[in-house]
Amino acid sequence: HYIEYTARITGWAEEAAAKTGGHAWRDYYATYYNAPGDPIHYHEGAHQLVHHRLNVNSGGSWFQEGMAVYFEGTVFTAEDPGKGMKSIIKSGRATPLATLIELPSLLMSSDDQRDASLGSRRYQQAGSLIKFLVEGEHKKKFPALLLEVKARTPWTELFDELLGASVADIEEQWEKFYK
């Protein structure tokens, strides 16, 4: 029932709805899980808090999903988004940051059946980037970054102006954080 409901309420195709475990929109979220402690509830709740309560509805898919992954994995009981990033970075399987921040949708970013884990890896990478920004060397500047995201989304400018680092610099610092 979740897939049909999601397709009807969001206007997504059923195959797009089937790729999700849940979604948040306005003052509700829906999942097909029946387990209150399941991380998907925290993930979708984080979307509600960030997008609909803090009114941070920009930043792109990587930012919105990264915030939700960070929230579910760091604040609650799900797996830490940074776990395993060292291996992903070392093996060259991380999506370049310049590419990641431009993707219109992490959820729909992989139609390649040979690499079904690409979408999941991008979610984890986005969550680990948020963790790096919240807990790493730029942590004191994260509140200002969050406020600026409300007004605009060009990450190339935000990183440079607020953190004094280019996208390439942030990617290098992020990789060091996990190595």
mmCIF file of C-alpha atoms in Angstrom:
data_model
loop_
_atom_site.group_PDB
_atom_site.id
_atom_site.type_symbol
_atom_site.label_atom_id
_atom_site.label_comp_id
_atom_site.label_asym_id
_atom_site.label_seq_id
_atom_site.Cartn_x
_atom_site.Cartn_y
_atom_site.Cartn_z
ATOM 1 C CA HIS A 1 0.000 0.000 0.000
ATOM 2 C CA TYR A 2 2.917 2.348 0.692
ATOM 3 C CA ILE A 3 4.047 2.406 -2.953
ATOM 4 C CA GLU A 4 0.581 3.237 -4.308
ATOM 5 C CA TYR A 5 0.009 5.863 -1.608
ATOM 6 C CA THR A 6 3.398 7.467 -2.196
ATOM 7 C CA ALA A 7 2.880 7.566 -5.964
ATOM 8 C CA ARG A 8 -0.550 9.142 -5.524
ATOM 9 C CA ILE A 9 0.397 11.753 -2.907
ATOM 10 C CA THR A 10 3.748 12.788 -4.434
ATOM 11 C CA GLY A 11 3.025 12.344 -8.120
ATOM 12 C CA TRP A 12 6.028 10.034 -8.472
ATOM 13 C CA ALA A 13 5.909 6.976 -10.687
ATOM 14 C CA GLU A 14 5.383 3.734 -8.743
ATOM 15 C CA GLU A 15 8.871 2.533 -9.675
ATOM 16 C CA ALA A 16 10.327 5.702 -8.098
ATOM 17 C CA ALA A 17 8.205 5.201 -4.974
ATOM 18 C CA ALA A 18 9.362 1.570 -4.775
ATOM 19 C CA LYS A 19 12.993 2.758 -4.484
ATOM 20 C CA THR A 20 12.208 4.499 -1.198
ATOM 21 C CA GLY A 21 11.812 3.157 2.300
ATOM 22 C CA GLY A 22 9.927 6.268 3.302
ATOM 23 C CA HIS A 23 9.449 9.908 2.466
ATOM 24 C CA ALA A 24 8.659 13.133 4.305
ATOM 25 C CA TRP A 25 6.488 15.921 2.968
ATOM 26 C CA ARG A 26 4.826 18.841 4.704
ATOM 27 C CA ASP A 27 3.632 17.697 8.138
ATOM 28 C CA TYR A 28 3.821 13.954 7.681
ATOM 29 C CA TYR A 29 6.135 11.180 6.751
ATOM 30 C CA ALA A 30 5.284 7.717 5.514
ATOM 31 C CA THR A 31 7.195 4.442 5.481
ATOM 32 C CA TYR A 32 6.289 0.854 4.807
ATOM 33 C CA TYR A 33 8.145 -0.271 7.918
ATOM 34 C CA ASN A 34 6.223 -1.147 11.059
ATOM 35 C CA ALA A 35 9.026 -0.722 13.563
ATOM 36 C CA PRO A 36 9.106 2.518 15.584
ATOM 37 C CA GLY A 37 12.831 2.125 16.335
ATOM 38 C CA ASP A 38 13.797 1.569 12.699
ATOM 39 C CA PRO A 39 16.301 4.198 11.470
ATOM 40 C CA ILE A 40 14.012 5.097 8.544
ATOM 41 C CA HIS A 41 11.734 6.833 11.037
ATOM 42 C CA TYR A 42 14.623 8.987 12.239
ATOM 43 C CA HIS A 43 15.704 9.646 8.654
ATOM 44 C CA GLU A 44 12.270 10.842 7.565
ATOM 45 C CA GLY A 45 11.796 12.741 10.834
ATOM 46 C CA ALA A 46 15.076 14.543 10.143
ATOM 47 C CA HIS A 47 13.733 15.608 6.735
ATOM 48 C CA GLN A 48 10.719 17.080 8.475
ATOM 49 C CA LEU A 49 12.852 18.952 10.992
ATOM 50 C CA VAL A 50 15.364 20.307 8.498
ATOM 51 C CA HIS A 51 13.062 20.985 5.570
ATOM 52 C CA HIS A 52 9.740 21.818 7.161
ATOM 53 C CA ARG A 53 10.589 23.175 10.617
ATOM 54 C CA LEU A 54 13.949 24.889 10.140
ATOM 55 C CA ASN A 55 12.856 25.949 6.640
ATOM 56 C CA VAL A 56 16.134 24.777 5.141
ATOM 57 C CA ASN A 57 14.628 23.494 1.930
ATOM 58 C CA SER A 58 17.579 24.102 -0.321
ATOM 59 C CA GLY A 59 21.122 22.820 -0.465
ATOM 60 C CA GLY A 60 20.464 20.088 -2.969
ATOM 61 C CA SER A 61 19.801 16.409 -2.616
ATOM 62 C CA TRP A 62 23.226 15.619 -1.139
ATOM 63 C CA PHE A 63 22.663 18.143 1.656
ATOM 64 C CA GLN A 64 19.074 17.158 2.459
ATOM 65 C CA GLU A 65 19.842 13.425 2.393
ATOM 66 C CA GLY A 66 23.177 13.944 4.118
ATOM 67 C CA MET A 67 21.468 15.752 7.010
ATOM 68 C CA ALA A 68 18.954 12.919 7.347
ATOM 69 C CA VAL A 69 21.632 10.206 7.182
ATOM 70 C CA TYR A 70 23.772 12.068 9.720
ATOM 71 C CA PHE A 71 20.788 12.525 12.028
ATOM 72 C CA GLU A 72 19.699 8.888 11.857
ATOM 73 C CA GLY A 73 23.203 7.501 12.187
ATOM 74 C CA THR A 74 24.842 9.845 14.631
ATOM 75 C CA VAL A 75 22.059 11.085 16.828
ATOM 76 C CA PHE A 76 20.128 7.828 17.013
ATOM 77 C CA THR A 77 20.876 4.132 16.854
ATOM 78 C CA ALA A 78 21.580 3.579 13.172
ATOM 79 C CA GLU A 79 25.054 3.047 11.782
ATOM 80 C CA ASP A 80 27.485 5.949 11.868
ATOM 81 C CA PRO A 81 27.659 7.395 8.318
ATOM 82 C CA GLY A 82 31.439 7.627 8.611
ATOM 83 C CA LYS A 83 31.836 3.898 9.175
ATOM 84 C CA GLY A 84 33.517 2.363 6.157
ATOM 85 C CA MET A 85 34.296 5.689 4.445
ATOM 86 C CA LYS A 86 38.050 5.102 4.732
ATOM 87 C CA SER A 87 37.683 1.992 2.569
ATOM 88 C CA ILE A 88 35.356 3.709 0.081
ATOM 89 C CA ILE A 89 37.753 6.647 -0.303
ATOM 90 C CA LYS A 90 40.846 4.450 -0.526
ATOM 91 C CA SER A 91 39.270 2.224 -3.187
ATOM 92 C CA GLY A 92 38.248 5.229 -5.314
ATOM 93 C CA ARG A 93 34.530 4.410 -5.041
ATOM 94 C CA ALA A 94 33.572 7.791 -3.571
ATOM 95 C CA THR A 95 31.738 10.115 -5.918
ATOM 96 C CA PRO A 96 33.796 13.279 -6.502
ATOM 97 C CA LEU A 97 32.344 16.078 -4.382
ATOM 98 C CA ALA A 98 31.922 18.385 -7.380
ATOM 99 C CA THR A 99 29.702 15.682 -8.942
ATOM 100 C CA LEU A 100 27.862 14.787 -5.734
ATOM 101 C CA ILE A 101 26.763 18.366 -4.984
ATOM 102 C CA GLU A 102 25.308 18.729 -8.486
ATOM 103 C CA LEU A 103 23.217 15.537 -8.511
ATOM 104 C CA PRO A 104 19.523 16.464 -8.628
ATOM 105 C CA SER A 105 18.594 13.297 -6.716
ATOM 106 C CA LEU A 106 20.710 10.822 -4.779
ATOM 107 C CA LEU A 107 17.786 8.405 -4.763
ATOM 108 C CA MET A 108 17.547 8.306 -8.531
ATOM 109 C CA SER A 109 21.280 8.713 -9.147
ATOM 110 C CA SER A 110 21.917 5.088 -10.093
ATOM 111 C CA ASP A 111 20.027 3.158 -12.727
ATOM 112 C CA ASP A 112 23.044 0.931 -13.303
ATOM 113 C CA GLN A 113 22.080 -2.593 -12.248
ATOM 114 C CA ARG A 114 25.768 -3.549 -12.136
ATOM 115 C CA ASP A 115 26.327 -1.053 -9.326
ATOM 116 C CA ALA A 116 23.112 -1.088 -7.319
ATOM 117 C CA SER A 117 25.082 0.039 -4.268
ATOM 118 C CA LEU A 118 26.041 3.359 -5.888
ATOM 119 C CA GLY A 119 22.917 5.146 -4.606
ATOM 120 C CA SER A 120 23.426 3.759 -1.084
ATOM 121 C CA ARG A 121 27.079 4.734 -1.155
ATOM 122 C CA ARG A 122 26.146 8.268 -2.187
ATOM 123 C CA TYR A 123 23.707 8.525 0.728
ATOM 124 C CA GLN A 124 26.432 7.343 3.098
ATOM 125 C CA GLN A 125 28.947 9.721 1.541
ATOM 126 C CA ALA A 126 26.526 12.647 1.928
ATOM 127 C CA GLY A 127 25.964 11.719 5.579
ATOM 128 C CA SER A 128 29.707 11.424 6.169
ATOM 129 C CA LEU A 129 30.253 14.845 4.568
ATOM 130 C CA ILE A 130 27.683 16.374 6.906
ATOM 131 C CA LYS A 131 29.385 14.618 9.823
ATOM 132 C CA PHE A 132 32.716 16.092 8.680
ATOM 133 C CA LEU A 133 31.197 19.593 8.441
ATOM 134 C CA VAL A 134 29.466 19.286 11.850
ATOM 135 C CA GLU A 135 32.273 17.556 13.758
ATOM 136 C CA GLY A 136 35.475 18.273 11.802
ATOM 137 C CA GLU A 137 37.679 21.314 11.425
ATOM 138 C CA HIS A 138 34.808 23.525 10.215
ATOM 139 C CA LYS A 139 32.402 22.679 13.063
ATOM 140 C CA LYS A 140 32.368 26.217 14.496
ATOM 141 C CA LYS A 141 31.262 27.538 11.113
ATOM 142 C CA PHE A 142 28.515 24.960 10.520
ATOM 143 C CA PRO A 143 25.688 27.056 12.088
ATOM 144 C CA ALA A 144 26.534 29.944 9.729
ATOM 145 C CA LEU A 145 26.692 27.508 6.822
ATOM 146 C CA LEU A 146 23.260 26.161 7.735
ATOM 147 C CA LEU A 147 21.817 29.690 7.796
ATOM 148 C CA GLU A 148 23.348 30.547 4.427
ATOM 149 C CA VAL A 149 22.018 27.357 2.832
ATOM 150 C CA LYS A 150 18.532 28.758 3.439
ATOM 151 C CA ALA A 151 19.275 31.687 1.164
ATOM 152 C CA ARG A 152 21.209 30.043 -1.669
ATOM 153 C CA THR A 153 22.631 26.750 -2.846
ATOM 154 C CA PRO A 154 25.834 27.269 -4.865
ATOM 155 C CA TRP A 155 28.170 25.210 -2.714
ATOM 156 C CA THR A 156 31.212 26.476 -4.557
ATOM 157 C CA GLU A 157 30.500 29.961 -3.140
ATOM 158 C CA LEU A 158 29.367 28.781 0.307
ATOM 159 C CA PHE A 159 32.451 26.657 0.912
ATOM 160 C CA ASP A 160 34.754 29.414 -0.311
ATOM 161 C CA GLU A 161 33.100 32.332 1.516
ATOM 162 C CA LEU A 162 32.227 30.654 4.815
ATOM 163 C CA LEU A 163 34.889 27.988 5.172
ATOM 164 C CA GLY A 164 37.674 29.575 3.153
ATOM 165 C CA ALA A 165 38.002 26.415 1.092
ATOM 166 C CA SER A 166 37.191 25.389 -2.466
ATOM 167 C CA VAL A 167 35.117 22.300 -3.278
ATOM 168 C CA ALA A 168 38.391 20.486 -4.003
ATOM 169 C CA ASP A 169 39.806 21.650 -0.636
ATOM 170 C CA ILE A 170 36.716 20.408 1.212
ATOM 171 C CA GLU A 171 36.957 17.067 -0.564
ATOM 172 C CA GLU A 172 40.630 16.752 0.395
ATOM 173 C CA GLN A 173 39.887 17.694 4.033
ATOM 174 C CA TRP A 174 36.977 15.235 4.139
ATOM 175 C CA GLU A 175 39.179 12.434 2.822
ATOM 176 C CA LYS A 176 41.815 13.235 5.487
ATOM 177 C CA PHE A 177 39.105 13.223 8.164
ATOM 178 C CA TYR A 178 38.255 9.622 7.296
ATOM 179 C CA LYS A 179 41.787 8.362 6.600
#
